PDB file of C-alpha atoms in Angstrom:
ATOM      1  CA  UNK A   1     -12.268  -2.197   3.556  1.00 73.00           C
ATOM      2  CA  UNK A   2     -13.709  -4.285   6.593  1.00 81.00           C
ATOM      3  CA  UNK A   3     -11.491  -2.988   9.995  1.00 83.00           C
ATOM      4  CA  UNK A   4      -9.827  -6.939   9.917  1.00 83.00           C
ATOM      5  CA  UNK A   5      -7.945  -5.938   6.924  1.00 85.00           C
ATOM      6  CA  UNK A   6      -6.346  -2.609   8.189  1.00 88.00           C
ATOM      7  CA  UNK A   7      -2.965  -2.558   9.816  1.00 90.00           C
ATOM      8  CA  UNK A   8      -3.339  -0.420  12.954  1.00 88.00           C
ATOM      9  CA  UNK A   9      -1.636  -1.820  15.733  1.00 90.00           C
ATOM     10  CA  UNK A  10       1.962   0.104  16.789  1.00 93.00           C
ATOM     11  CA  UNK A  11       3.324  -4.115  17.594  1.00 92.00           C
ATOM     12  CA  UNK A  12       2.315  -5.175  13.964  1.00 92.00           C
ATOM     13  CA  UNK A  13       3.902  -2.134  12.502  1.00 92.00           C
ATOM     14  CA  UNK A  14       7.512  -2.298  14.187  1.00 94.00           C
ATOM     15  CA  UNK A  15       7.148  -5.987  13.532  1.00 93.00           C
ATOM     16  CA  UNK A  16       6.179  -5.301   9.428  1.00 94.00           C
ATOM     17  CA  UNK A  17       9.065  -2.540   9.383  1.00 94.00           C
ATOM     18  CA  UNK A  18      11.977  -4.231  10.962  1.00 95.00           C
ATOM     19  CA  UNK A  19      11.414  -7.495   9.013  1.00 94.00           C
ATOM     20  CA  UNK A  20       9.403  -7.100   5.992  1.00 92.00           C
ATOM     21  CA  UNK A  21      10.870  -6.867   2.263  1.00 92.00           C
ATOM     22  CA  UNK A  22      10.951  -3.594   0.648  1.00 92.00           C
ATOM     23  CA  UNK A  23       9.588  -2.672  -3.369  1.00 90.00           C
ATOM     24  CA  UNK A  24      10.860   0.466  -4.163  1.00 91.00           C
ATOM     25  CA  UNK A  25       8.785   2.765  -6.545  1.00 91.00           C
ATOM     26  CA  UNK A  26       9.274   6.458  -8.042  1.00 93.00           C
ATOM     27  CA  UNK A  27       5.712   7.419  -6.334  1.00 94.00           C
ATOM     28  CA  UNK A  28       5.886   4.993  -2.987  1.00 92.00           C
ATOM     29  CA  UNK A  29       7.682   2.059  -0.898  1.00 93.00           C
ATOM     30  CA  UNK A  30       5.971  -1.054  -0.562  1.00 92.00           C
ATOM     31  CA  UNK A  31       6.809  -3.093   2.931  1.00 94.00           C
ATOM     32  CA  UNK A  32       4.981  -6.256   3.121  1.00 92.00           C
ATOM     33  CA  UNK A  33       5.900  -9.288   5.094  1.00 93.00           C
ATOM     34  CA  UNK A  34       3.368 -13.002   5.152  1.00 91.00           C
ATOM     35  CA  UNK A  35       0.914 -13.098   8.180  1.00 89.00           C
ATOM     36  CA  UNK A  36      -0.652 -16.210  10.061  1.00 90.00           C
ATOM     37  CA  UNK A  37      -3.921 -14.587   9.758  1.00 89.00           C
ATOM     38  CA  UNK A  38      -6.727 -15.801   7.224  1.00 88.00           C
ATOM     39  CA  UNK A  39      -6.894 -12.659   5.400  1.00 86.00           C
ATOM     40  CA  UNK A  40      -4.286  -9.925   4.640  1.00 87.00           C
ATOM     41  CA  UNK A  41      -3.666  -6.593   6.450  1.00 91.00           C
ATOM     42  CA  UNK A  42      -3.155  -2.907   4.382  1.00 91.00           C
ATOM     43  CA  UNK A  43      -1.940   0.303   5.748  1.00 94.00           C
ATOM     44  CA  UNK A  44      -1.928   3.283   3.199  1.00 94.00           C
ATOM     45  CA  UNK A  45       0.665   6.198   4.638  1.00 94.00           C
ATOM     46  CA  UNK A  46       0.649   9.746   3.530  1.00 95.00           C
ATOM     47  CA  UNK A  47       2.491  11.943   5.491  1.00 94.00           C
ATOM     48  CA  UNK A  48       2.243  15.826   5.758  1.00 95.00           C
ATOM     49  CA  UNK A  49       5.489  15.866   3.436  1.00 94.00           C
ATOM     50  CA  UNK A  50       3.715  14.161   1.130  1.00 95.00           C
ATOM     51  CA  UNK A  51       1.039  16.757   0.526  1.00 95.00           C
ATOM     52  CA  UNK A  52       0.389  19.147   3.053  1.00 95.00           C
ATOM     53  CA  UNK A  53      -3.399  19.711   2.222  1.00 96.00           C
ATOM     54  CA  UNK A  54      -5.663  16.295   3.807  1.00 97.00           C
ATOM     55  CA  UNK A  55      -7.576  16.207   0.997  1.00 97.00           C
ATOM     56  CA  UNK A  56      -4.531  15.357  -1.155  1.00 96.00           C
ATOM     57  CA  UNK A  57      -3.517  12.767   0.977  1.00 96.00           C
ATOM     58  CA  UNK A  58      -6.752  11.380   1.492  1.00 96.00           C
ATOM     59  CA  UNK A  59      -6.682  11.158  -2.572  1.00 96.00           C
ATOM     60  CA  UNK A  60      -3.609   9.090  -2.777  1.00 95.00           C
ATOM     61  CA  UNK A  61      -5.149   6.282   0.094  1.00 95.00           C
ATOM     62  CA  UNK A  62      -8.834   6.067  -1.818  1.00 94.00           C
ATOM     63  CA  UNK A  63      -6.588   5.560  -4.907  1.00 93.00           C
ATOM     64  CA  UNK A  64      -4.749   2.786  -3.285  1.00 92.00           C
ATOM     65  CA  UNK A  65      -7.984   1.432  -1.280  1.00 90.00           C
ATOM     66  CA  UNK A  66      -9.325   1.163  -4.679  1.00 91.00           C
ATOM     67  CA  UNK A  67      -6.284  -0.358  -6.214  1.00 88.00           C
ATOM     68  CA  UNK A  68      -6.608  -3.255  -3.839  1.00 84.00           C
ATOM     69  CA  UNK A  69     -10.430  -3.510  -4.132  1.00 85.00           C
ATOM     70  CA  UNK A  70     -10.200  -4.432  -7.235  1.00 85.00           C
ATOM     71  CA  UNK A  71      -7.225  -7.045  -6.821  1.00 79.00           C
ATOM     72  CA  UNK A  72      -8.302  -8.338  -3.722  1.00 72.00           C
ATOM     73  CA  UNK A  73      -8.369 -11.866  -5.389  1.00 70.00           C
ATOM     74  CA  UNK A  74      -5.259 -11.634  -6.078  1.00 71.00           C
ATOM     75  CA  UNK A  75      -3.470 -12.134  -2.967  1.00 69.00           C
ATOM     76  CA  UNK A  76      -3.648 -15.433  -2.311  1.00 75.00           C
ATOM     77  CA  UNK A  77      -1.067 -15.562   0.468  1.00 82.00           C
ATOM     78  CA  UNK A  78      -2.374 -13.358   3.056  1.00 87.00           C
ATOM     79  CA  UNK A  79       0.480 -10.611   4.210  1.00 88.00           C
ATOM     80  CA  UNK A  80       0.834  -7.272   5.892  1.00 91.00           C
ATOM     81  CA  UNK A  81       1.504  -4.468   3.468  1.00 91.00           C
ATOM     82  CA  UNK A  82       2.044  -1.199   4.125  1.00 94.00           C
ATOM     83  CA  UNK A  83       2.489   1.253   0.864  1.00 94.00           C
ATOM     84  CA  UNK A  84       4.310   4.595   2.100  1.00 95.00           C
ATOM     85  CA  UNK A  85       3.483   7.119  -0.542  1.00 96.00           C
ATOM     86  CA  UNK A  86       5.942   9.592  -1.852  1.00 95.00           C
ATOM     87  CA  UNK A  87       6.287  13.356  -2.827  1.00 95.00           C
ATOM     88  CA  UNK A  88       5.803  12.675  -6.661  1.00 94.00           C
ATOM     89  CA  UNK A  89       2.448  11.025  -5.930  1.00 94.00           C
ATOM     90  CA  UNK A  90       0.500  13.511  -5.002  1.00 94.00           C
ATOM     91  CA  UNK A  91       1.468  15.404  -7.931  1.00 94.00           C
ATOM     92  CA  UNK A  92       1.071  12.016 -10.478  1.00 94.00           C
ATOM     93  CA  UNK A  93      -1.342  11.907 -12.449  1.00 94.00           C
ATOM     94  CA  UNK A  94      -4.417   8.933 -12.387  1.00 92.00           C
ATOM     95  CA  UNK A  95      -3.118   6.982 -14.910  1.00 93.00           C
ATOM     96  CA  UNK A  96       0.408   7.164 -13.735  1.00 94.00           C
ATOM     97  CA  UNK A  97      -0.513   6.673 -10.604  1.00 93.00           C
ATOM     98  CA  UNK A  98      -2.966   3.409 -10.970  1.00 91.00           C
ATOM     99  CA  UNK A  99       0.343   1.650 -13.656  1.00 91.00           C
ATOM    100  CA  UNK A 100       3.500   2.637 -11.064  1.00 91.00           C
ATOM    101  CA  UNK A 101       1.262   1.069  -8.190  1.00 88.00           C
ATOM    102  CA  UNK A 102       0.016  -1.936 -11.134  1.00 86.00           C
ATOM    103  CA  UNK A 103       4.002  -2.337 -11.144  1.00 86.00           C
ATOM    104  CA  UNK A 104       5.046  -2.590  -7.908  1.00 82.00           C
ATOM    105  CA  UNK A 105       2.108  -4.734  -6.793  1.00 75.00           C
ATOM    106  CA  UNK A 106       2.857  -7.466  -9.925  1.00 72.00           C
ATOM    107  CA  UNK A 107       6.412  -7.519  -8.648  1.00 68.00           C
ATOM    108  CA  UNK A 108       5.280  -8.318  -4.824  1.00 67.00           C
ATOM    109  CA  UNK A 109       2.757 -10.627  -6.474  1.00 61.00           C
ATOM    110  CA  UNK A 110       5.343 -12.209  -7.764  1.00 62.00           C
ATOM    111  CA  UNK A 111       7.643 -12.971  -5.040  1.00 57.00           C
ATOM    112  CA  UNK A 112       4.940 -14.375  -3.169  1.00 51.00           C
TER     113      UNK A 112
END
């Protein structure tokens, strides 16, 4: 993921948070909100409640880095989405995983 399509600065994430939509998921929360930029912007949190053990959490973003990798094309409106991950997904399975996220994503796909 090139560093113009990561989320990163403190502004952009207050800003996301206090006015973005929510998707709610059994495995993570989805907060995305349209941007002015050309492309969009993705932040992938795992917190130490999550999982405490990094490589866990580092799992659960390469999962989601891949996730959007492959759907890039997709998202034809470019938007800042954040995708908070949840206890249960560190203990999901792949396949589980990949269709809960598959979900979530065709509903904010959708509302675009």
């Amino acid at each position: 993921m090139r560093p113009a399509q990561r989320l990163t600065a403190v502004g952009d994430f207050r800003l996301l948070f206090s006015r973005g939509k929510r998707v709610e998921s059994p495995l993570f929360r989805l907060v995305w909100r349209k941007n002015d930029l050309p492309c969009s912007r993705f932040a992938f949190v795992a917190s130490k409640g999550v999982a405490k053990r990094a490589v866990v959490r580092n799992r659960l973003r390469r999962r989601a880095r891949e996730w959007y990798r492959k759907r890039a094309g997709l998202f034809h409106i470019p938007v800042d989405l954040a995708i908070i991950f949840k206890k249960d997904a560190a203990r999901a399975t792949r396949n589980v995983f990949y269709e809960e996220l598959e979900e979530s994503g065709a509903s904010l796909l959708r509302r675009d």
